[in-house]
Amino acid sequence: MSDVSLDLDTADLAERYERISADRQFRGGQELLRELALVPGETVLDIGCGTGMLAEYAASLVGPTGSVIGIDPLPLRIEIAKKRGTANLSFKVGNAYDLGEVGADSFDVVYMNAVFHWLPEKSAPLRAVLHALKPGGRFGLTTVSPERAANWLHVIRQRVLAREPYSKYPEAQGSQNYRVSRDEIEKLLLENGFAVAKLETRVSVRNASARGQWTIEGAIDFAEASSFGNFLGHLPQELQAPAREDIKRELESIRARRKPDDVARENTPSRGRIIAVATKP
């Protein structure tokens, strides 16, 4: 199985992500920014900014005397983000492994919202963040906890893709991503020169609001858009719709058999997402 592909994104997926991410990534990102306590005049770097919704919010917090730069490796998402550009907010294609022309001691705050679990190697990006931060600068991240309860959507996806004819086509790492535990995050931060200020596992924003409002169709839409095509994009075009329907049908069967206790177990804090805040000494 190969690494996550950055070549499967489409204009449709980028637009869908823009529409549906507000209830997950954006709200979780707002919580992260509250922990980072942005103030007017600060310089901020958003790594993995997607379509720029959270970066736009950060720009409103630092005001006209501050500035926010958002980078993302997906050009189609940066195209959407650039429509949000203002005097204190800009976007460009870039990724966590190559911050381009970013100089040393350039930013008061750097953050990665729902990005860390997509990075196969994590020390190089952390070293790049440390280099970019000013002394005393803050770094924040949110990421999915590996202790989170099994996501039936991805369990069923794997089951369906293991069958003919889908199994004939090798897939990228995709939605399995590269999750690390809270202890592993602490170790990574300390080894790469950070001082850890906060490290917690919390109930995911979606669970804390209203899981029942999410339909199976909505969950599949989000999985496709948030994985930038890695959910089913490796399949030939003519097989993507049948695979989607097979996944949907099996999920509907599981949902019909679920008990209230199954849902309650998924809402425990140890099975949600990790939030970390660290500083550059």
mmCIF file of C-alpha atoms in Angstrom:
data_model
loop_
_atom_site.group_PDB
_atom_site.id
_atom_site.type_symbol
_atom_site.label_atom_id
_atom_site.label_comp_id
_atom_site.label_asym_id
_atom_site.label_seq_id
_atom_site.Cartn_x
_atom_site.Cartn_y
_atom_site.Cartn_z
ATOM 1 C CA MET A 1 0.000 0.000 0.000
ATOM 2 C CA SER A 2 1.478 3.344 -1.048
ATOM 3 C CA ASP A 3 1.434 6.732 0.642
ATOM 4 C CA VAL A 4 -1.510 9.117 0.533
ATOM 5 C CA SER A 5 -1.961 10.489 -2.975
ATOM 6 C CA LEU A 6 -2.203 14.245 -3.565
ATOM 7 C CA ASP A 7 -3.198 13.694 -7.199
ATOM 8 C CA LEU A 8 -6.780 12.474 -6.741
ATOM 9 C CA ASP A 9 -8.397 15.751 -5.737
ATOM 10 C CA THR A 10 -10.984 17.275 -8.074
ATOM 11 C CA ALA A 11 -12.737 20.620 -8.335
ATOM 12 C CA ASP A 12 -15.965 18.921 -7.218
ATOM 13 C CA LEU A 13 -14.316 17.439 -4.104
ATOM 14 C CA ALA A 14 -12.760 20.796 -3.234
ATOM 15 C CA GLU A 15 -16.124 22.541 -3.527
ATOM 16 C CA ARG A 16 -17.832 19.846 -1.476
ATOM 17 C CA TYR A 17 -15.192 20.166 1.226
ATOM 18 C CA GLU A 18 -15.768 23.899 1.336
ATOM 19 C CA ARG A 19 -19.492 23.340 1.901
ATOM 20 C CA ILE A 20 -19.418 20.564 4.470
ATOM 21 C CA SER A 21 -16.256 21.158 6.540
ATOM 22 C CA ALA A 22 -17.795 23.973 8.596
ATOM 23 C CA ASP A 23 -19.429 21.528 11.020
ATOM 24 C CA ARG A 24 -16.232 19.559 11.674
ATOM 25 C CA GLN A 25 -12.809 20.965 10.799
ATOM 26 C CA PHE A 26 -13.787 24.603 11.137
ATOM 27 C CA ARG A 27 -15.441 24.249 14.540
ATOM 28 C CA GLY A 28 -12.582 22.124 15.832
ATOM 29 C CA GLY A 29 -10.169 24.717 14.484
ATOM 30 C CA GLN A 30 -11.963 27.526 16.270
ATOM 31 C CA GLU A 31 -11.472 25.618 19.521
ATOM 32 C CA LEU A 32 -7.764 25.289 18.740
ATOM 33 C CA LEU A 33 -7.441 29.015 18.051
ATOM 34 C CA ARG A 34 -9.100 29.779 21.383
ATOM 35 C CA GLU A 35 -6.387 27.709 23.062
ATOM 36 C CA LEU A 36 -3.705 29.567 21.098
ATOM 37 C CA ALA A 37 -5.200 32.913 22.193
ATOM 38 C CA LEU A 38 -4.418 34.931 19.075
ATOM 39 C CA VAL A 39 -4.199 38.689 19.631
ATOM 40 C CA PRO A 40 -4.187 41.671 17.261
ATOM 41 C CA GLY A 41 -0.913 42.261 15.470
ATOM 42 C CA GLU A 42 0.358 38.677 15.505
ATOM 43 C CA THR A 43 1.759 36.799 12.501
ATOM 44 C CA VAL A 44 0.221 33.387 11.885
ATOM 45 C CA LEU A 45 0.932 30.389 9.613
ATOM 46 C CA ASP A 46 -1.841 27.855 8.876
ATOM 47 C CA ILE A 47 -0.291 24.611 7.566
ATOM 48 C CA GLY A 48 -2.823 22.523 5.649
ATOM 49 C CA CYS A 49 -5.315 25.370 5.364
ATOM 50 C CA GLY A 50 -7.639 23.644 2.889
ATOM 51 C CA THR A 51 -10.090 26.138 1.448
ATOM 52 C CA GLY A 52 -9.054 28.801 3.939
ATOM 53 C CA MET A 53 -12.070 29.033 6.217
ATOM 54 C CA LEU A 54 -10.124 28.810 9.470
ATOM 55 C CA ALA A 55 -7.312 31.045 8.207
ATOM 56 C CA GLU A 56 -9.937 33.674 7.396
ATOM 57 C CA TYR A 57 -11.201 33.429 10.970
ATOM 58 C CA ALA A 58 -7.636 33.714 12.296
ATOM 59 C CA ALA A 59 -7.143 36.850 10.200
ATOM 60 C CA SER A 60 -10.174 38.407 11.861
ATOM 61 C CA LEU A 61 -8.575 37.767 15.261
ATOM 62 C CA VAL A 62 -5.172 39.278 14.498
ATOM 63 C CA GLY A 63 -6.757 42.235 12.713
ATOM 64 C CA PRO A 64 -5.300 44.625 10.135
ATOM 65 C CA THR A 65 -2.031 44.984 12.050
ATOM 66 C CA GLY A 66 -1.461 41.219 11.976
ATOM 67 C CA SER A 67 -1.168 38.754 9.110
ATOM 68 C CA VAL A 68 -2.063 35.168 8.261
ATOM 69 C CA ILE A 69 -0.536 32.947 5.579
ATOM 70 C CA GLY A 70 -2.261 29.690 4.652
ATOM 71 C CA ILE A 71 -0.513 26.883 2.777
ATOM 72 C CA ASP A 72 -1.877 23.617 1.407
ATOM 73 C CA PRO A 73 -0.485 21.019 -1.038
ATOM 74 C CA LEU A 74 -3.773 20.849 -2.985
ATOM 75 C CA PRO A 75 -3.923 23.543 -5.712
ATOM 76 C CA LEU A 76 -7.681 23.240 -6.210
ATOM 77 C CA ARG A 77 -8.298 24.059 -2.562
ATOM 78 C CA ILE A 78 -5.890 26.955 -2.654
ATOM 79 C CA GLU A 79 -7.829 28.338 -5.633
ATOM 80 C CA ILE A 80 -10.915 28.530 -3.419
ATOM 81 C CA ALA A 81 -8.922 29.880 -0.472
ATOM 82 C CA LYS A 82 -7.475 32.727 -2.537
ATOM 83 C CA LYS A 83 -10.984 34.122 -2.999
ATOM 84 C CA ARG A 84 -10.836 34.881 0.736
ATOM 85 C CA GLY A 85 -7.606 36.824 0.428
ATOM 86 C CA THR A 86 -7.381 40.284 1.999
ATOM 87 C CA ALA A 87 -4.623 42.723 2.921
ATOM 88 C CA ASN A 88 -3.736 40.611 5.972
ATOM 89 C CA LEU A 89 -4.572 37.166 4.554
ATOM 90 C CA SER A 90 -2.802 35.293 1.738
ATOM 91 C CA PHE A 91 -2.590 31.732 0.455
ATOM 92 C CA LYS A 92 -0.155 29.645 -1.550
ATOM 93 C CA VAL A 93 0.522 26.035 -2.481
ATOM 94 C CA GLY A 94 2.921 24.441 -0.031
ATOM 95 C CA ASN A 95 3.180 21.619 2.474
ATOM 96 C CA ALA A 96 4.424 20.774 5.933
ATOM 97 C CA TYR A 97 7.666 19.292 4.587
ATOM 98 C CA ASP A 98 8.636 22.369 2.603
ATOM 99 C CA LEU A 99 7.746 25.765 4.020
ATOM 100 C CA GLY A 100 9.449 27.385 1.062
ATOM 101 C CA GLU A 101 10.742 30.891 1.703
ATOM 102 C CA VAL A 102 9.632 31.021 5.325
ATOM 103 C CA GLY A 103 12.520 32.416 7.328
ATOM 104 C CA ALA A 104 13.629 31.702 10.858
ATOM 105 C CA ASP A 105 11.719 33.358 13.706
ATOM 106 C CA SER A 106 8.968 34.590 11.364
ATOM 107 C CA PHE A 107 5.692 33.729 13.118
ATOM 108 C CA ASP A 108 4.079 34.244 16.488
ATOM 109 C CA VAL A 109 1.735 31.292 15.911
ATOM 110 C CA VAL A 110 1.781 28.221 13.664
ATOM 111 C CA TYR A 111 -0.995 25.634 13.656
ATOM 112 C CA MET A 112 -2.128 22.421 11.941
ATOM 113 C CA ASN A 113 -5.830 21.714 12.215
ATOM 114 C CA ALA A 114 -6.817 18.132 11.295
ATOM 115 C CA VAL A 115 -3.536 17.736 9.403
ATOM 116 C CA PHE A 116 -1.073 15.870 11.640
ATOM 117 C CA HIS A 117 -2.616 12.437 11.019
ATOM 118 C CA TRP A 118 -2.028 12.829 7.260
ATOM 119 C CA LEU A 119 1.751 13.227 7.709
ATOM 120 C CA PRO A 120 3.622 9.904 7.385
ATOM 121 C CA GLU A 121 6.832 11.323 8.914
ATOM 122 C CA LYS A 122 6.276 13.863 11.649
ATOM 123 C CA SER A 123 9.644 15.058 12.941
ATOM 124 C CA ALA A 124 10.669 17.019 9.826
ATOM 125 C CA PRO A 125 7.481 19.139 9.837
ATOM 126 C CA LEU A 126 7.884 19.815 13.565
ATOM 127 C CA ARG A 127 11.463 20.955 13.061
ATOM 128 C CA ALA A 128 10.303 23.238 10.240
ATOM 129 C CA VAL A 129 7.628 24.722 12.519
ATOM 130 C CA LEU A 130 10.158 25.323 15.289
ATOM 131 C CA HIS A 131 12.435 27.077 12.799
ATOM 132 C CA ALA A 132 9.577 29.305 11.601
ATOM 133 C CA LEU A 133 8.391 30.311 15.084
ATOM 134 C CA LYS A 134 9.697 33.318 16.948
ATOM 135 C CA PRO A 135 11.179 32.597 20.398
ATOM 136 C CA GLY A 136 8.206 32.160 22.716
ATOM 137 C CA GLY A 137 5.936 31.484 19.739
ATOM 138 C CA ARG A 138 3.051 29.012 19.996
ATOM 139 C CA PHE A 139 2.306 25.898 17.964
ATOM 140 C CA GLY A 140 -1.063 24.162 18.027
ATOM 141 C CA LEU A 141 -2.473 21.033 16.461
ATOM 142 C CA THR A 142 -5.621 18.957 16.457
ATOM 143 C CA THR A 143 -5.585 15.377 15.232
ATOM 144 C CA VAL A 144 -7.627 12.188 15.404
ATOM 145 C CA SER A 145 -6.863 9.921 18.336
ATOM 146 C CA PRO A 146 -5.878 6.329 17.455
ATOM 147 C CA GLU A 147 -7.957 5.280 20.480
ATOM 148 C CA ARG A 148 -11.111 6.509 18.818
ATOM 149 C CA ALA A 149 -13.774 3.862 18.363
ATOM 150 C CA ALA A 150 -13.838 2.025 15.058
ATOM 151 C CA ASN A 151 -15.388 4.153 12.348
ATOM 152 C CA TRP A 152 -17.875 1.892 10.640
ATOM 153 C CA LEU A 153 -17.624 3.837 7.410
ATOM 154 C CA HIS A 154 -13.943 2.992 7.050
ATOM 155 C CA VAL A 155 -14.372 -0.569 8.305
ATOM 156 C CA ILE A 156 -16.989 -1.194 5.634
ATOM 157 C CA ARG A 157 -14.932 0.618 3.003
ATOM 158 C CA GLN A 158 -12.048 -1.780 3.607
ATOM 159 C CA ARG A 159 -14.389 -4.754 3.495
ATOM 160 C CA VAL A 160 -15.971 -3.687 0.205
ATOM 161 C CA LEU A 161 -12.663 -2.803 -1.469
ATOM 162 C CA ALA A 162 -11.280 -6.244 -0.605
ATOM 163 C CA ARG A 163 -13.836 -7.821 -2.949
ATOM 164 C CA GLU A 164 -13.835 -8.269 -6.704
ATOM 165 C CA PRO A 165 -13.755 -6.251 -8.877
ATOM 166 C CA TYR A 166 -12.452 -3.486 -6.591
ATOM 167 C CA SER A 167 -9.567 -5.547 -5.201
ATOM 168 C CA LYS A 168 -7.904 -5.530 -8.629
ATOM 169 C CA TYR A 169 -6.929 -1.886 -8.140
ATOM 170 C CA PRO A 170 -4.289 -0.983 -5.545
ATOM 171 C CA GLU A 171 -5.189 1.905 -3.308
ATOM 172 C CA ALA A 172 -3.239 4.650 -1.610
ATOM 173 C CA GLN A 173 -2.999 4.829 2.183
ATOM 174 C CA GLY A 174 -5.997 7.121 2.024
ATOM 175 C CA SER A 175 -8.392 7.323 4.891
ATOM 176 C CA GLN A 176 -6.320 5.040 7.133
ATOM 177 C CA ASN A 177 -3.806 7.894 7.612
ATOM 178 C CA TYR A 178 -1.016 7.988 10.209
ATOM 179 C CA ARG A 179 -2.497 8.474 13.663
ATOM 180 C CA VAL A 180 -0.342 8.795 16.752
ATOM 181 C CA SER A 181 -1.276 8.679 20.421
ATOM 182 C CA ARG A 182 -1.183 11.507 22.929
ATOM 183 C CA ASP A 183 1.985 10.061 24.473
ATOM 184 C CA GLU A 184 3.614 9.793 21.062
ATOM 185 C CA ILE A 185 2.739 13.418 20.284
ATOM 186 C CA GLU A 186 4.273 14.553 23.563
ATOM 187 C CA LYS A 187 7.442 12.596 22.789
ATOM 188 C CA LEU A 188 7.637 14.067 19.269
ATOM 189 C CA LEU A 189 7.173 17.621 20.511
ATOM 190 C CA LEU A 190 9.820 17.287 23.223
ATOM 191 C CA GLU A 191 12.323 15.537 20.947
ATOM 192 C CA ASN A 192 11.981 18.303 18.381
ATOM 193 C CA GLY A 193 12.607 21.161 20.767
ATOM 194 C CA PHE A 194 9.172 22.259 21.975
ATOM 195 C CA ALA A 195 7.887 22.870 25.479
ATOM 196 C CA VAL A 196 4.458 21.289 25.895
ATOM 197 C CA ALA A 197 1.849 23.659 27.332
ATOM 198 C CA LYS A 198 -1.320 21.592 26.838
ATOM 199 C CA LEU A 199 -2.053 18.069 25.621
ATOM 200 C CA GLU A 200 -5.551 16.638 25.950
ATOM 201 C CA THR A 201 -7.914 14.161 24.372
ATOM 202 C CA ARG A 202 -11.401 15.563 23.916
ATOM 203 C CA VAL A 203 -14.757 14.516 22.593
ATOM 204 C CA SER A 204 -14.851 15.294 18.902
ATOM 205 C CA VAL A 205 -16.797 18.393 17.920
ATOM 206 C CA ARG A 206 -19.193 16.310 15.861
ATOM 207 C CA ASN A 207 -19.923 13.923 18.747
ATOM 208 C CA ALA A 208 -20.348 16.785 21.180
ATOM 209 C CA SER A 209 -22.997 18.416 18.994
ATOM 210 C CA ALA A 210 -25.346 16.008 17.277
ATOM 211 C CA ARG A 211 -24.121 12.751 15.797
ATOM 212 C CA GLY A 212 -27.667 11.799 14.883
ATOM 213 C CA GLN A 213 -27.925 14.643 12.407
ATOM 214 C CA TRP A 214 -25.308 13.031 10.186
ATOM 215 C CA THR A 215 -26.722 10.829 7.456
ATOM 216 C CA ILE A 216 -24.852 7.977 5.818
ATOM 217 C CA GLU A 217 -24.808 9.936 2.580
ATOM 218 C CA GLY A 218 -23.367 12.938 4.415
ATOM 219 C CA ALA A 219 -20.696 10.820 6.089
ATOM 220 C CA ILE A 220 -19.591 9.380 2.744
ATOM 221 C CA ASP A 221 -19.557 12.840 1.176
ATOM 222 C CA PHE A 222 -17.331 14.119 3.965
ATOM 223 C CA ALA A 223 -14.987 11.115 3.770
ATOM 224 C CA GLU A 224 -14.539 11.627 0.036
ATOM 225 C CA ALA A 225 -13.941 15.373 0.294
ATOM 226 C CA SER A 226 -11.750 15.386 3.423
ATOM 227 C CA SER A 227 -9.490 12.624 2.050
ATOM 228 C CA PHE A 228 -9.018 14.654 -1.168
ATOM 229 C CA GLY A 229 -10.005 11.735 -3.374
ATOM 230 C CA ASN A 230 -8.259 8.933 -1.496
ATOM 231 C CA PHE A 231 -11.534 7.394 -0.345
ATOM 232 C CA LEU A 232 -12.460 5.845 -3.717
ATOM 233 C CA GLY A 233 -10.523 7.892 -6.265
ATOM 234 C CA HIS A 234 -8.017 5.110 -6.961
ATOM 235 C CA LEU A 235 -10.769 3.075 -8.634
ATOM 236 C CA PRO A 236 -11.629 3.472 -12.319
ATOM 237 C CA GLN A 237 -14.425 5.995 -12.809
ATOM 238 C CA GLU A 238 -16.939 3.323 -13.765
ATOM 239 C CA LEU A 239 -16.402 1.458 -10.464
ATOM 240 C CA GLN A 240 -16.562 4.406 -8.073
ATOM 241 C CA ALA A 241 -20.358 4.748 -8.050
ATOM 242 C CA PRO A 242 -20.979 0.985 -7.562
ATOM 243 C CA ALA A 243 -18.433 0.867 -4.730
ATOM 244 C CA ARG A 244 -20.081 3.877 -3.113
ATOM 245 C CA GLU A 245 -23.480 2.175 -3.281
ATOM 246 C CA ASP A 246 -22.093 -1.077 -1.851
ATOM 247 C CA ILE A 247 -20.612 0.843 1.091
ATOM 248 C CA LYS A 248 -23.832 2.772 1.631
ATOM 249 C CA ARG A 249 -25.966 -0.368 1.554
ATOM 250 C CA GLU A 250 -23.825 -2.174 4.149
ATOM 251 C CA LEU A 251 -23.773 0.884 6.409
ATOM 252 C CA GLU A 252 -27.561 1.089 6.299
ATOM 253 C CA SER A 253 -27.720 -2.555 7.344
ATOM 254 C CA ILE A 254 -25.376 -1.939 10.299
ATOM 255 C CA ARG A 255 -27.241 1.174 11.400
ATOM 256 C CA ALA A 256 -30.487 -0.776 11.506
ATOM 257 C CA ARG A 257 -28.929 -3.249 13.950
ATOM 258 C CA ARG A 258 -27.119 -0.778 16.258
ATOM 259 C CA LYS A 259 -28.070 -0.272 19.895
ATOM 260 C CA PRO A 260 -27.996 3.011 21.887
ATOM 261 C CA ASP A 261 -25.056 1.751 23.965
ATOM 262 C CA ASP A 262 -22.960 1.425 20.795
ATOM 263 C CA VAL A 263 -23.382 5.123 20.096
ATOM 264 C CA ALA A 264 -22.703 6.120 23.713
ATOM 265 C CA ARG A 265 -19.356 4.289 23.739
ATOM 266 C CA GLU A 266 -18.168 6.333 20.755
ATOM 267 C CA ASN A 267 -18.716 9.577 22.681
ATOM 268 C CA THR A 268 -16.160 8.986 25.425
ATOM 269 C CA PRO A 269 -13.274 11.520 25.568
ATOM 270 C CA SER A 270 -10.597 8.844 25.131
ATOM 271 C CA ARG A 271 -12.044 8.052 21.715
ATOM 272 C CA GLY A 272 -12.159 11.530 20.232
ATOM 273 C CA ARG A 273 -9.438 13.885 19.062
ATOM 274 C CA ILE A 274 -6.206 15.181 20.482
ATOM 275 C CA ILE A 275 -5.462 18.867 20.944
ATOM 276 C CA ALA A 276 -1.928 20.072 21.669
ATOM 277 C CA VAL A 277 -0.366 23.454 22.322
ATOM 278 C CA ALA A 278 3.404 23.883 22.590
ATOM 279 C CA THR A 279 5.861 26.754 22.646
ATOM 280 C CA LYS A 280 9.303 27.494 21.274
ATOM 281 C CA PRO A 281 11.606 28.123 24.241
#
